[in-house]
Amino acid sequence: MIEDKDRKADPNWAWAVYEPDARRPWTGTLAAHLYRRAGFGANWQQLQQAVAEGPQATVSHLLAPGSDVEAFDRTYDGYEGGVGSVNGLRAWWLRRMIETPHPLQEKMTLFWHGHFATNGAALKQTRLMREHLQLLRRHALGSFAFLLQALARDPALLLWLGADANRKAAPNENFARPLMETFTLGPGHFSDDDVREAARAFAGWFVLRDRLRYLPREHDAGTKHILGQAGEFTGEDVIRIVLEQPATPRTLVRKLYRWFICETDEPGEDLTAPLAESLAADYSISAVVETILRSNLFFSSYAYRQRVKSPVEFAVGVIHALEGMVSTTQLGRDVAGLGQDLGHPPTVKGWPDGRYWIDSIMLTRRHNLAWALLQGGDPYGDKLDSWKVAQRHGYADAESAAQFLLELFLQDDLDPDVREMLRRNVREDAHTDSAAALDRLTYAAVTLPEYHLA
Amino acid sequence: MSIKTGFISGLVLLFFVLNLPASAQELPPAKCIPQDALICLHLSQPKALLELLAGAEMTEAITSLPLYQQQSSSPKFREFVNTIRFLETSLGTDWRTGLAQLTGGGITVAICPNDTVVAIVDAEDQSLLERLHEIFLSIARAEAAKQGHADRIASKEYDGVTAWTFDGNEAHAIIGKRLILANRAEALKTVLDLRAQKEGATLADSAAYEAAQRAAQAEAVATVFMNLEPFTNLPPVAEVLEKSRNNPLAALFFAGIAESFRSSHWLSVGLDIEGRTLTLDALTDGKVSGETSPAAFALPHKAGDGARPNLSVPRRIAALSLYRDLHDFYAAKDELFPERTSGLIFFENMMGIFFTGRDLTSEVLAETEPEVRLVVAEQQYDPEVGTPQVRLPAFAVILRLRDPEQFGRVAEEAWQKAVGLINFTRGQQALPGLIIDRPAHGQTKFTMAYFSTTDVEDKTKLETRFNVRPALAMPGDYLVLSSTDGLACDLIDALGQGGGAKQAPLAQTHSLLEVDGTQLASVLRANRESMVRQDMVKKGKTKAEAEAGIDLLITVVECIDGAKLDIGTRDGLMAVKLQAQLNLPHP
Amino acid sequence: MAHTRRDFLRAGVGGWALMSLRVTTPNVFANAVTAAGTRARDRDTILVVIQLSGGNDGLNTVVPYADDEYGRNRTTLRLPTDHLHKIDTALAFHPRMEAFVRLYHEGHLSVVQGVGYARPDQSHERAMRIWHTADPQRPERQTGWLGRVADHVRREVDGDTSAVFVGPIARPFALNAERAIVPCVRAVEDLTQRDSPREMSEVGGAGVNDALLEFVRRRMVTARAKSERIKAVTAWDDYPSFELAGDLRTIARIIRADVGIRVFFAELGGGGIGGFDNHANQLGNHGALLHQLAESLAAFVRDLERDNLLDRVLVMTFSEFGRTLKENGRRGTDHGAAAPMFLVGGNVRGGLVGPHPSLTDLENGSPKFHTDFRRVYATVLDKWLGCDSQAILGQQFETLDFFNA
């Protein structure tokens, strides 16, 4: 772990590329940290490869994993084609997260789903939600400007916001307001007048019979005054104008900081300024994400375990690490019960994060989900097997398999007393049934406080 | 227990089970089974079963399964085959003959409380049984020695009988041609004590068993006796029985059966094999609902009354014929399904609108005879019109009216109001509606509605709604409510050709279900891809696993030419008869 | 041989429980258990809301039997006077609500009459959304009033969730919160830990100075303690076999376990459009539902009285609208406006609040409201939950007088 507490505030140090040295060595602990943030945790092969290749090569690989991504996405797009409900899409998405060759893309799709939080319950056609999620995925690491322009024309988002009818005579603020308040500028950077004027600019756009339509006679061709600019603006101009405001990249960078680095501490303006400048230049999402993932700050104690895993990260992480696949229909329900119902965020502000996920009832349910996944009976069946995974990677006896699992799930970074206890228990139980003893070890490991942190 | 010893114990059991003919002097097995047995399975003619299960046709059917072909190349499977070969050589017989000789006298398996299992196998050939035991003994010894647990194999004299154990838990003994096997030593001891008539009451002495034996068919190849009292009290079973109270449809189908089951003490099932027809005959002693019971609507009270035979249509997948008095059913709704759910109230509200305020119970349902039939059939699609991506079968409900002259018009009006309401609601949501048409089929004019595909470009992958072309037809006394016009026409034909009231009722049968495997398999095959995807996310399978599973399902379904389930009463007992006609490939 | 579920369970209970005895730091655990058991305030009040889905016919619930207009308009649905349970010379409870009469005479039941809002909506979905958001002017509002309560409480104490929904249907929108997670509970097993390696969360930690990790660790101890408390409470069996009765039984059990949940929500009518939407054949169906409500609630009250808990609990019923005075020719009634709300509890004053609305001065064929439903909400928030009603409802409403002083 890099202990450079006093240096955090120094942007030059913070965003410089992390170079391992004797004082700050590259270890499995940091490799797993990278995979937790840039994906849904590492499995053993990913962990080993990352340790061997070093941080920068691993980040490069995470950003551009190679050509099989397209084939994978095509196959899954095909699977999702016949799905008739948002909960069906939820199941396929969770399966994608578990199997994807491009975890960062899915992680960012999840980020944008929380940012442009669209609730599919409002939609009559599943197709709209499917296309919405595919849109988020396509631009997840691309240009935020493109993404925003596309979403301003996305029937799913407009229907959910109640912005499906924009008449000249009655400008609809239901898109303009969240556009400024939630999607770009953030509160305090615009006035009610800006919202009203922007709504006029969107007049003419409708969603009719689940398709986007432009009705020229409903467009308001008059002059609008938006954020200090005046002109006969259209909706596209509004998007351009909000993207020109310095508040937009700053707000987005703060959110990405919280997502990738730390949610216990708000960064100072100076610290995030270089990233905001980079984003303002071309709105390239991947450029900012790349800077973050390669940085000293990302690999420092300021970031390490300074996020709470969301329910999706928690559940997908366990299954991905154990190299298995379970019923994602059931998993979707259980993860919804933990407070994160994919496809149904509670409000347009997305999901809560951090400490909000950790509540007595939700912790009890995380325990119960881990138990359900590992105990071998209904509803998940005997699909995850800790012992087999350990053997597959060459850990042939229970004792070494126990060590393997603690490495896999916690990189052995846990309270030494607890570790001793866990291993002693495996030793004591293994002679009767190694497989059960090791599944219990996994169960204990993934319900430790440390495992709930990302 | 290691995989190997588990496997060997399994084989031991299998062999013993299959290898023991009864010796003349031995007691009937039921006299050796403890009285508290929960379930007792008795195969009186294992050979008949063996002939079917290990016969050339079944072998052909099994070996042609893709799953079998996959499995047969696995090392475990080869090991299994080698073991069988080894045994065949050692015993000097082929496995089919061996098995027949080892079990020909009958097999009895009893499940007793506390997970205790006892098996009694009567061989025809005592020396074969003994030789086999010797072989297993030596294998087990070698295996145990390898693992350093030679002490696990032990034998002990008890009451003049040698009792063995191969793994310290299992216990067995050979007495003449009889093998007695138990999953724990105490259980074997109990059986040996009962055999010696030392103490304890046997199953044969229990009143329930006796009653069940009296009621059952004597000639069955196999019989199962089940003590229902502990079973119906199990929470999950009680829950299922209770379920029919919350759901009107479940109550309509199962209220009578559940009521009878709750008061049953025993269940007896007999298996008969005749050629390719398997017949399971089940009886319970539960109370048959009296006329005052809320479940009385499901019982033919007059002698000779009962459900009519099912209607035959082309491409039929399944058909259900029920004797149900719908008026009495709905009049007892407070007792049958007391919850007032949203769905129920919605249904009543709609019925109120469709039937212009008529009382559902006394003015609508009272107009029907206690004759309810359902038919499900595979659809044929006109390529001109288009083919849906998901191909759902067509289904229809057939009711008989008491006064078709009077009520026919009321029903027609109700149906058209329903279509009108659907169209209105869909229009409000900017969705396309149904077009109503009134064509004729032969002499019968009927009403149907359909979604137009004129504007759809790709007619090969229509949305699911195009599976529905609702139709209402009223041939003779009958009212046919069908999800497609095609099935409605087929039913008009079926009812016209003597399928209606001319068919005599099946006396005392209140429910008759028939399923056609070949046709069902055909529908499954048409929807294979969607089912594979469903399986992937529902069960967490890989694509290949899901495909193998669905293909296996299709193959198995295809093996059942027809299955028929008949539920009714016989001599005051509830009787269930399941008949399956197997469709095996010709070898 | 693959291990079985049974093995997993067996070993789980044995070995791991022993481990806890070896390593648990007794003080930490004991403190946590005590902490979970002691409420911030010794007498935290509890609200149980029961939604009657579908639009309850107030006129056949609290019946204005002496009013000729009632009999004139209800040709088939008029309830026979001699079967009614009379409150006074003008009003009576439905014949199947005998249990309510007892509650009323014991002073545990208060009936707020003529509740509604201006320009009532006649669509189930929109009207229900208005009762859920408590914001008739902003139907697109994305949080429910009780969800806002949950957010409010969560912000104040950074603690566990204060609200749950108990029932088999999807969670009603009233509980939709921006930040707080309001769980759905079908049975108490949804709130208790299966065989759990609990010990892990209670050991170690000494010398860790990471605030986030410490937070999770402390929460885990609390979660464990609360789960144990719920398990330790047994349910009372003397409830009728209705779905609502089962839900209230679960609620009583959670209340008794005292785990800090202050808002419960239950439903009668099965969700969707709802069982109270009696456009046809109303008589029997409506009576059956009122019977279920009265009997379930009476059992709940008796259950709470056993442990002197009734003084801490307030039950409030609501429905999205009342129904038309005149029946519709299908032996049913159509969507209306104002209707009565029931308040039940040990601290309720008991009796009628406000007059019965007129049967001649109608709006859309239905009695008009005289009491805005948000006055009832505000009274419950301010005087019962101690939660600033203006913060939740966005404006100040005059409170009503239905609590004991």
XYZ file of N, CA, C and O in Angstrom, chain A residues 42 47 50 55 78 101 104 114 117 176 228 261 344 359 370 373 405 427:
72
model
N -11.453 -9.707 -9.554
C -10.642 -10.571 -10.425
C -10.876 -12.026 -10.089
O -11.125 -12.366 -8.934
N -5.950 -12.270 -11.732
C -5.079 -11.794 -10.662
C -3.616 -12.147 -10.962
O -2.721 -11.304 -10.862
N -2.246 -10.141 -13.904
C -2.015 -8.746 -13.547
C -0.733 -8.604 -12.744
O 0.077 -7.697 -12.981
N 1.215 -2.988 -13.354
C -0.001 -2.168 -13.342
C -0.328 -1.545 -14.696
O -1.488 -1.564 -15.120
N -27.914 -10.641 -29.220
C -28.818 -11.628 -29.807
C -29.671 -12.299 -28.739
O -30.877 -12.422 -28.892
N -15.610 -10.296 -21.397
C -14.174 -10.119 -21.583
C -13.758 -8.646 -21.384
O -12.569 -8.344 -21.416
N -14.435 -3.497 -17.707
C -14.501 -2.042 -17.528
C -15.697 -1.451 -18.282
O -16.356 -0.530 -17.815
N -26.565 4.442 -13.519
C -26.838 5.176 -12.287
C -26.890 6.678 -12.517
O -27.544 7.405 -11.773
N -30.257 7.688 -14.639
C -31.038 6.591 -14.051
C -32.440 6.502 -14.645
O -33.308 7.317 -14.336
N -35.375 19.019 -19.441
C -34.422 20.121 -19.275
C -33.903 20.215 -17.838
O -32.712 20.465 -17.614
N -26.467 32.452 -20.186
C -25.693 33.592 -20.648
C -25.572 33.694 -22.157
O -24.961 34.621 -22.676
N -12.284 6.177 -7.112
C -11.220 6.362 -6.130
C -11.720 6.258 -4.699
O -11.274 5.395 -3.944
N -34.349 -0.623 -12.675
C -35.352 0.095 -11.883
C -34.704 0.945 -10.794
O -34.974 0.721 -9.609
N -26.660 -1.531 5.903
C -27.748 -1.339 6.830
C -27.953 -2.722 7.433
O -27.605 -3.724 6.817
N -25.037 -14.870 0.178
C -23.799 -15.658 0.117
C -24.091 -17.102 0.515
O -23.620 -18.052 -0.111
N -25.897 -18.892 -2.268
C -25.039 -19.203 -3.416
C -24.139 -20.406 -3.131
O -23.814 -21.162 -4.034
N -7.989 -19.481 -1.359
C -9.267 -18.760 -1.316
C -9.137 -17.417 -0.601
O -9.728 -16.421 -1.002
N -8.662 -26.756 8.737
C -7.842 -27.909 9.154
C -8.681 -28.906 9.927
O -8.603 -30.102 9.727
